[in-house]
CSV table of C-alpha atoms and ligand atoms in Angstrom, one decimal:
chain,number,residue,atom,x,y,z
A,253,UNK,CA,106.3,138.6,113.7
A,254,UNK,CA,107.3,135.6,111.7
A,255,UNK,CA,110.9,135.7,110.3
A,256,UNK,CA,111.1,136.6,106.7
A,257,UNK,CA,112.9,133.9,104.8
A,258,UNK,CA,116.6,134.6,104.4
A,259,UNK,CA,117.5,134.1,100.8
A,260,UNK,CA,120.7,132.1,100.4
A,261,UNK,CA,122.3,132.3,97.1
A,262,UNK,CA,125.8,131.9,98.3
A,263,UNK,CA,126.5,129.4,101.1
A,264,UNK,CA,129.4,131.5,102.4
A,265,UNK,CA,126.9,134.2,103.6
A,266,UNK,CA,127.0,135.3,107.2
A,267,UNK,CA,123.4,134.2,107.6
A,268,UNK,CA,124.4,130.6,107.5
A,269,UNK,CA,126.7,131.1,110.5
A,270,UNK,CA,123.9,132.7,112.5
A,271,UNK,CA,121.6,129.9,111.5
A,272,UNK,CA,124.1,127.4,112.8
A,273,UNK,CA,124.5,129.4,116.0
A,274,UNK,CA,120.8,129.5,116.4
A,275,UNK,CA,120.7,125.7,116.3
A,276,UNK,CA,123.5,125.6,118.8
A,277,UNK,CA,121.5,127.8,121.1
A,278,UNK,CA,118.5,125.5,120.9
A,279,UNK,CA,116.6,127.3,118.2
A,280,UNK,CA,114.6,126.0,115.3
A,281,UNK,CA,115.9,126.6,111.8
A,282,UNK,CA,113.8,125.8,108.7
A,283,UNK,CA,116.1,124.9,105.8
A,284,UNK,CA,115.7,123.6,102.2
A,285,UNK,CA,116.6,120.1,101.1
A,286,UNK,CA,116.2,118.6,97.7
A,287,UNK,CA,113.0,116.8,98.8
A,288,UNK,CA,111.0,119.2,101.0
A,289,UNK,CA,111.9,121.9,103.5
A,290,UNK,CA,112.9,120.6,107.0
A,291,UNK,CA,112.4,122.1,110.4
A,292,UNK,CA,115.7,121.6,112.1
A,293,UNK,CA,116.8,121.3,115.7
A,294,UNK,CA,120.0,120.2,117.4
A,295,UNK,CA,119.6,116.4,117.5
A,296,UNK,CA,121.4,116.2,120.8
A,297,UNK,CA,119.5,118.9,122.6
A,298,UNK,CA,116.3,117.4,124.3
A,299,UNK,CA,114.9,120.9,125.0
A,300,UNK,CA,115.2,122.0,121.4
A,301,UNK,CA,113.6,118.6,120.3
A,302,UNK,CA,110.7,119.2,122.7
A,303,UNK,CA,110.2,122.6,121.1
A,304,UNK,CA,110.4,121.0,117.6
A,305,UNK,CA,107.7,118.4,118.5
A,306,UNK,CA,105.5,121.1,120.0
A,307,UNK,CA,105.7,123.3,116.9
A,308,UNK,CA,105.1,120.4,114.6
A,309,UNK,CA,102.1,119.3,116.7
A,310,UNK,CA,103.6,115.9,116.4
A,311,UNK,CA,103.1,113.0,118.9
A,312,UNK,CA,106.4,112.5,120.7
A,313,UNK,CA,106.6,108.8,120.0
A,314,UNK,CA,107.0,109.5,116.2
A,315,UNK,CA,110.7,109.5,115.4
A,316,UNK,CA,112.4,112.2,113.3
A,317,UNK,CA,115.3,111.9,110.8
A,318,UNK,CA,118.8,113.0,111.8
A,319,UNK,CA,120.5,115.0,109.0
A,320,UNK,CA,124.3,114.9,108.8
A,321,UNK,CA,126.8,116.5,106.4
A,322,UNK,CA,128.4,113.3,105.0
A,323,UNK,CA,128.3,109.5,105.0
A,324,UNK,CA,131.5,109.5,107.1
A,325,UNK,CA,129.4,110.6,110.1
A,326,UNK,CA,127.2,107.5,109.9
A,327,UNK,CA,129.3,105.6,112.4
A,328,UNK,CA,128.7,108.4,115.0
A,329,UNK,CA,125.0,107.9,114.9
A,330,UNK,CA,124.4,104.3,114.2
A,331,UNK,CA,125.9,100.9,115.2
A,332,UNK,CA,125.8,97.4,113.7
A,333,UNK,CA,125.5,99.0,110.3
A,334,UNK,CA,124.5,96.3,107.7
A,335,UNK,CA,126.7,96.0,104.6
A,336,UNK,CA,123.8,96.9,102.5
A,337,UNK,CA,123.3,100.2,104.3
A,338,UNK,CA,126.9,101.1,103.7
A,339,UNK,CA,126.5,100.4,100.0
A,340,UNK,CA,123.3,102.5,99.7
A,341,UNK,CA,124.9,105.4,101.7
A,342,UNK,CA,127.8,105.4,99.3
A,343,UNK,CA,125.6,105.1,96.2
A,344,UNK,CA,122.9,107.7,97.0
A,345,UNK,CA,124.3,110.2,99.6
A,346,UNK,CA,124.0,113.1,99.4
A,347,UNK,CA,120.5,112.3,98.2
A,348,UNK,CA,116.8,111.6,98.9
A,349,UNK,CA,117.4,108.4,100.9
A,350,UNK,CA,116.9,107.8,104.6
A,351,UNK,CA,118.4,104.8,106.3
A,352,UNK,CA,116.9,103.3,109.4
A,353,UNK,CA,119.7,101.9,111.5
A,354,UNK,CA,120.3,100.7,115.0
A,355,UNK,CA,121.0,103.9,117.0
A,356,UNK,CA,124.3,104.7,118.8
A,357,UNK,CA,124.4,106.1,122.3
A,358,UNK,CA,124.8,109.6,120.8
A,359,UNK,CA,121.1,109.6,119.7
A,360,UNK,CA,118.7,110.8,122.4
A,361,UNK,CA,115.3,109.1,123.0
A,362,UNK,CA,113.6,112.3,122.0
A,363,UNK,CA,114.8,111.7,118.4
A,364,UNK,CA,113.7,108.1,118.0
A,365,UNK,CA,110.5,108.2,120.1
A,366,UNK,CA,112.2,105.7,122.3
A,367,UNK,CA,112.8,103.2,119.5
A,368,UNK,CA,116.2,101.5,119.2
A,369,UNK,CA,116.6,102.6,115.6
A,370,UNK,CA,117.4,106.0,114.1
A,371,UNK,CA,116.7,107.5,110.6
A,372,UNK,CA,119.7,109.2,109.0
A,373,UNK,CA,120.1,111.1,105.8
A,374,UNK,CA,122.6,113.3,104.0
A,375,UNK,CA,120.5,115.8,102.0
A,376,UNK,CA,121.5,116.9,98.5
A,377,UNK,CA,121.1,120.6,98.7
A,378,UNK,CA,124.0,123.2,98.9
A,379,UNK,CA,122.3,125.2,101.6
A,380,UNK,CA,121.4,122.1,103.8
A,381,UNK,CA,124.9,120.8,103.4
A,382,UNK,CA,126.5,124.1,104.2
A,383,UNK,CA,124.3,124.5,107.3
A,384,UNK,CA,125.2,120.9,108.4
A,385,UNK,CA,128.9,121.5,107.9
A,386,UNK,CA,128.9,124.8,109.7
A,387,UNK,CA,126.8,123.4,112.6
A,388,UNK,CA,129.0,120.3,112.8
A,389,UNK,CA,126.5,117.9,114.6
A,390,UNK,CA,123.3,116.2,113.6
A,391,UNK,CA,120.2,118.2,112.8
A,392,UNK,CA,116.9,116.4,113.6
A,393,UNK,CA,114.4,117.6,111.1
A,394,UNK,CA,110.9,116.5,110.1
A,395,UNK,CA,109.3,118.2,107.1
A,396,UNK,CA,108.6,121.9,108.1
A,397,UNK,CA,104.8,121.6,108.1
A,398,UNK,CA,102.3,121.1,110.9
A,399,UNK,CA,101.6,117.4,111.6
A,400,UNK,CA,99.5,115.6,109.0
A,401,UNK,CA,99.5,118.5,106.5
A,402,UNK,CA,101.2,118.9,103.1
A,403,UNK,CA,105.0,119.2,103.2
A,404,UNK,CA,106.5,122.6,102.2
A,405,UNK,CA,108.5,122.8,99.0
A,406,UNK,CA,109.3,126.6,99.2
A,407,UNK,CA,110.4,128.9,102.0
A,408,UNK,CA,107.1,130.8,101.6
A,409,UNK,CA,105.1,127.6,102.4
A,410,UNK,CA,107.2,127.3,105.6
A,411,UNK,CA,106.5,130.9,106.5
A,412,UNK,CA,102.7,130.4,105.9
A,413,UNK,CA,102.6,127.2,108.0
A,414,UNK,CA,104.8,127.9,110.9
A,415,UNK,CA,104.9,131.7,111.1
A,416,UNK,CA,106.6,133.0,114.2
A,417,UNK,CA,107.1,129.5,115.7
A,418,UNK,CA,110.4,129.1,113.8
A,419,UNK,CA,113.5,131.3,114.5
A,420,UNK,CA,115.1,131.3,111.1
A,421,UNK,CA,113.9,130.3,107.6
A,422,UNK,CA,116.7,129.7,105.1
A,423,UNK,CA,115.4,130.1,101.5
A,424,UNK,CA,117.1,127.9,99.0
A,425,UNK,CA,114.4,128.1,96.3
A,426,UNK,CA,111.8,125.5,95.4
A,427,UNK,CA,112.7,121.9,96.2
A,428,UNK,CA,113.7,119.9,93.1
A,429,UNK,CA,112.4,116.5,94.2
A,430,UNK,CA,109.2,117.7,95.8
A,431,UNK,CA,108.3,114.5,97.8
A,432,UNK,CA,110.0,113.1,100.9
A,433,UNK,CA,113.0,110.8,100.8
A,434,UNK,CA,112.8,107.0,100.2
A,435,UNK,CA,113.0,105.4,103.6
A,436,UNK,CA,114.9,102.0,103.8
A,437,UNK,CA,115.1,99.9,106.9
A,438,UNK,CA,116.9,96.5,107.3
A,439,UNK,CA,115.4,93.2,108.5
A,440,UNK,CA,118.2,90.8,109.2
A,441,UNK,CA,120.4,92.7,106.8
A,442,UNK,CA,117.8,92.8,104.0
A,443,UNK,CA,116.5,96.2,102.9
A,444,UNK,CA,112.8,97.0,103.1
A,445,UNK,CA,111.3,100.2,101.8
A,446,UNK,CA,109.1,101.9,104.4
A,447,UNK,CA,108.3,105.0,102.3
A,448,UNK,CA,108.7,105.2,98.5
A,449,UNK,CA,110.5,108.3,97.1
A,450,UNK,CA,112.5,109.4,94.1
A,451,UNK,CA,115.0,106.6,94.6
A,452,UNK,CA,113.1,103.5,93.4
A,453,UNK,CA,113.2,99.9,94.4
A,454,UNK,CA,114.9,99.1,91.1
A,455,UNK,CA,117.7,101.6,91.8
A,456,UNK,CA,118.2,100.3,95.3
A,457,UNK,CA,118.4,96.7,93.9
A,458,UNK,CA,120.8,97.7,91.2
A,459,UNK,CA,123.1,99.5,93.6
A,460,UNK,CA,123.2,96.5,95.9
A,461,UNK,CA,123.9,94.1,93.0
A,462,UNK,CA,126.6,96.4,91.5
A,463,UNK,CA,128.3,96.4,94.9
A,464,UNK,CA,127.8,92.6,95.1
A,465,UNK,CA,129.5,92.6,98.5
A,466,UNK,CA,128.0,89.6,100.3
A,467,UNK,CA,124.7,89.6,98.6
A,468,UNK,CA,123.1,86.4,97.7
A,469,UNK,CA,121.0,86.6,94.5
A,470,UNK,CA,117.9,85.5,96.5
A,471,UNK,CA,118.4,88.1,99.2
A,472,UNK,CA,116.9,91.1,97.4
A,473,UNK,CA,114.6,93.8,98.8
A,474,UNK,CA,111.8,92.6,101.0
A,475,UNK,CA,108.6,93.3,99.0
A,476,UNK,CA,107.1,96.0,101.2
A,477,UNK,CA,106.7,96.8,104.8
A,478,UNK,CA,103.9,95.2,106.7
A,479,UNK,CA,102.1,98.1,108.3
A,480,UNK,CA,102.3,96.6,111.7
A,481,UNK,CA,106.1,96.9,111.7
A,482,UNK,CA,106.1,100.5,110.7
A,483,UNK,CA,103.0,101.8,112.5
A,484,UNK,CA,105.2,104.3,114.3
A,485,UNK,CA,106.3,106.0,111.2
A,486,UNK,CA,103.8,108.9,110.7
A,487,UNK,CA,104.5,109.0,107.0
A,488,UNK,CA,102.9,105.6,106.9
A,489,UNK,CA,99.6,106.8,108.5
A,490,UNK,CA,96.9,106.5,105.9
A,491,UNK,CA,95.7,110.1,106.2
A,492,UNK,CA,99.1,111.8,106.1
A,493,UNK,CA,100.1,114.4,103.5
A,494,UNK,CA,96.6,115.7,103.0
A,495,UNK,CA,95.2,119.0,101.8
A,496,UNK,CA,92.3,120.4,103.7
A,497,UNK,CA,90.0,120.1,100.7
A,498,UNK,CA,88.6,116.6,100.2
A,499,UNK,CA,90.5,114.8,97.4
A,500,UNK,CA,89.3,112.0,95.3
A,501,UNK,CA,91.1,109.9,92.8
A,502,UNK,CA,89.5,108.8,89.5
A,503,UNK,CA,90.5,107.2,86.3
A,504,UNK,CA,88.7,108.4,83.1
A,505,UNK,CA,86.8,105.1,82.8
A,506,UNK,CA,85.4,105.5,86.3
A,507,UNK,CA,84.3,109.1,85.7
A,508,UNK,CA,80.6,108.7,84.6
A,509,UNK,CA,79.5,107.5,88.0
A,510,UNK,CA,80.9,110.3,90.2
A,511,UNK,CA,80.1,112.8,87.5
A,512,UNK,CA,76.4,111.9,87.7
A,513,UNK,CA,76.5,112.9,91.4
A,514,UNK,CA,78.0,116.3,90.7
A,515,UNK,CA,75.8,119.1,92.1
A,516,UNK,CA,75.5,122.5,90.5
A,517,UNK,CA,76.9,124.2,93.6
A,518,UNK,CA,79.9,121.9,93.8
A,519,UNK,CA,83.1,123.8,93.1
A,520,UNK,CA,85.7,121.4,91.9
A,521,UNK,CA,89.4,121.5,90.9
A,522,UNK,CA,90.9,118.8,88.6
A,523,UNK,CA,94.4,117.6,88.3
A,524,UNK,CA,94.7,115.8,85.0
A,525,UNK,CA,97.5,114.1,83.1
A,526,UNK,CA,95.5,113.0,80.0
A,527,UNK,CA,93.6,115.2,77.6
A,528,UNK,CA,90.7,112.8,77.4
A,529,UNK,CA,89.8,113.9,80.9
A,530,UNK,CA,89.0,117.4,79.9
A,531,UNK,CA,86.4,116.2,77.5
A,532,UNK,CA,84.8,114.0,80.1
A,533,UNK,CA,83.7,116.8,82.4
A,534,UNK,CA,80.6,118.7,81.5
A,535,UNK,CA,81.4,122.2,80.2
A,536,UNK,CA,81.7,124.7,83.0
A,537,UNK,CA,81.7,122.1,85.8
A,538,UNK,CA,85.3,122.6,86.7
A,539,UNK,CA,86.4,125.8,88.4
A,540,UNK,CA,90.1,125.1,88.2
A,541,UNK,CA,92.0,122.9,85.8
A,542,UNK,CA,95.6,121.9,86.3
A,543,UNK,CA,97.4,119.9,83.7
A,544,UNK,CA,100.1,117.8,85.4
A,545,UNK,CA,103.3,116.6,83.8
A,546,UNK,CA,103.3,113.0,82.5
A,547,UNK,CA,106.8,112.2,83.9
A,548,UNK,CA,106.8,111.0,87.5
A,549,UNK,CA,109.8,113.2,88.6
A,550,UNK,CA,108.1,116.3,87.2
A,551,UNK,CA,104.8,115.4,88.6
A,552,UNK,CA,106.3,114.8,92.1
A,553,UNK,CA,108.2,118.2,92.0
A,554,UNK,CA,104.9,120.1,91.5
A,555,UNK,CA,102.5,117.9,93.5
A,556,UNK,CA,102.5,119.6,96.9
A,557,UNK,CA,102.7,123.2,95.7
A,558,UNK,CA,99.8,122.4,93.3
A,559,UNK,CA,97.6,120.9,96.1
A,560,UNK,CA,98.4,124.0,98.3
A,561,UNK,CA,97.3,126.4,95.5
A,562,UNK,CA,94.1,124.5,95.1
A,563,UNK,CA,93.6,124.2,98.8
A,564,UNK,CA,93.6,128.0,99.0
A,565,UNK,CA,90.7,128.3,96.6
A,566,UNK,CA,88.2,126.8,99.1
A,567,UNK,CA,86.9,124.3,96.6
A,568,UNK,CA,84.4,121.6,97.6
A,569,UNK,CA,86.6,118.8,96.2
A,570,UNK,CA,89.9,118.2,94.3
A,571,UNK,CA,89.6,115.5,91.7
A,572,UNK,CA,92.9,113.9,90.8
A,573,UNK,CA,93.3,111.6,87.8
A,574,UNK,CA,95.0,108.4,88.8
A,575,UNK,CA,98.6,108.1,87.6
A,576,UNK,CA,100.1,104.8,86.4
A,577,UNK,CA,100.5,102.1,89.0
A,578,UNK,CA,104.0,101.2,87.9
A,579,UNK,CA,107.3,101.5,89.8
A,580,UNK,CA,108.5,104.9,88.7
A,581,UNK,CA,105.3,106.4,90.0
A,582,UNK,CA,105.4,104.7,93.4
A,583,UNK,CA,106.1,107.8,95.4
A,584,UNK,CA,103.4,109.9,93.7
A,585,UNK,CA,100.8,107.0,94.0
A,586,UNK,CA,101.7,106.7,97.7
A,587,UNK,CA,101.2,110.4,98.4
A,588,UNK,CA,98.0,110.7,96.4
A,589,UNK,CA,96.5,107.7,98.0
A,590,UNK,CA,97.2,109.1,101.5
A,591,UNK,CA,95.9,112.5,100.5
A,592,UNK,CA,92.7,110.9,99.3
A,593,UNK,CA,92.2,108.8,102.4
A,594,UNK,CA,89.1,109.7,104.5
A,595,UNK,CA,89.9,108.7,108.0
B,54,TXA,O1,112.8,114.0,102.7
B,54,TXA,C1,112.7,113.8,103.9
B,54,TXA,O2,112.8,112.7,104.4
B,54,TXA,C2,112.3,115.1,104.7
B,54,TXA,C3,113.4,116.1,104.6
B,54,TXA,C4,113.2,117.3,105.6
B,54,TXA,O3,114.6,115.4,105.0
B,54,TXA,N1,112.0,114.7,106.0
B,54,TXA,C5,110.8,114.1,106.4
B,54,TXA,O4,110.7,114.0,107.7
B,54,TXA,O5,110.0,113.7,105.6
B,54,TXA,P1,109.3,113.5,108.4
B,54,TXA,O6,109.5,113.6,109.9
B,54,TXA,O7,108.2,114.3,107.9
B,54,TXA,O8,109.2,112.0,108.0
B,54,TXA,C6,110.2,111.1,108.4
B,54,TXA,C7,109.7,109.8,108.4
B,54,TXA,C8,108.5,109.5,109.3
B,54,TXA,O9,107.6,108.7,108.7
B,54,TXA,C9,109.2,108.8,110.5
B,54,TXA,O10,108.3,108.1,111.2
B,54,TXA,C10,110.2,108.0,109.8
B,54,TXA,O11,110.7,108.9,108.8
B,54,TXA,N2,111.3,107.6,110.7
B,54,TXA,C11,112.2,108.4,111.3
B,54,TXA,N3,112.9,107.6,112.2
B,54,TXA,C12,112.4,106.4,112.1
B,54,TXA,C13,112.8,105.1,112.7
B,54,TXA,N4,113.7,105.1,113.6
B,54,TXA,N5,112.0,104.0,112.4
B,54,TXA,C14,111.1,104.1,111.5
B,54,TXA,N6,110.7,105.3,110.8
B,54,TXA,C15,111.4,106.4,111.1
B,55,MG,MG1,106.4,115.0,107.2
């Protein structure tokens, strides 16, 4: 039997203590964060980590993020911390930002896939923070989905995906951010974004400038990560974050060509942001319409849950209207592009 999600309204509930005990005993605890649900294990217990990788179906050389209760714990898990990392930790934690830093001796190989760096994050969710505080140590947690699939944004998604392979599911309601954290690494002290998220390049730049502690004006963020340097980050694999149903991206001006290929037996779902799109499809050709919000944060919050719902309908294809290519949309563009990739 899969564990029913334990609803946590009040973080002083006894369930929280038993979840922390479960982690101490080497168990797996799924918990809410502001981004997506995580599947947690004691970051210092290699056996628990082996179980975590097995349940995820994730290759063992792909590193996982260590979640801690506060920025004060950073020095326990990382060494040679660049000034910029300290600034970003102070500016954005708790929050949807993961810092890739040189690991301390406390971090086992199983967490980092043998790399000399570790990903660290303080999540901004009362249940996650209460769990981390009660547990005391670091919780290694990838998103609580099977490898390569959509990340869960509700406790029910976790239950559907992982079933009895998880010991406890803490329910903290639907995730407010909805896409995974922004990942920032450092190359010779300069930040480089490995995965876009709610915290944008601009915000990172501004935080660094505001702190102006040892930053030369010319030493801003490195444009983006060359794939070769981040190939071990699974979130950077082209086919990651995909629904089972094929997904194609379109802009209204491109529509006539693919629409001409539409077969009568095709069952399609459409995610649209503009009204013009509705008129472009022949009457009756779309089985399921979803009108998506036109603000990037709102779109991101709903994206994975919407794709899951559509996935469940057994459609032949999900057509997604392209969103703007500008900076506030970077995280959504990134996830949609990966979801549309045919590998
Ligand atoms: O929002 C999030 O980050 C969520 C919640 C649960 O915190 N977690 C998450 O974990 O998305 P996961 O495992 O699905 O993705 C973590 C990403 C992967 O792309 C992984 O390769 C990268 O972080 N990562 C972790 N440690 C790394 C390291 N040392 N170097 C480079 N990338 C790393
Ligand atoms: Mg993931």
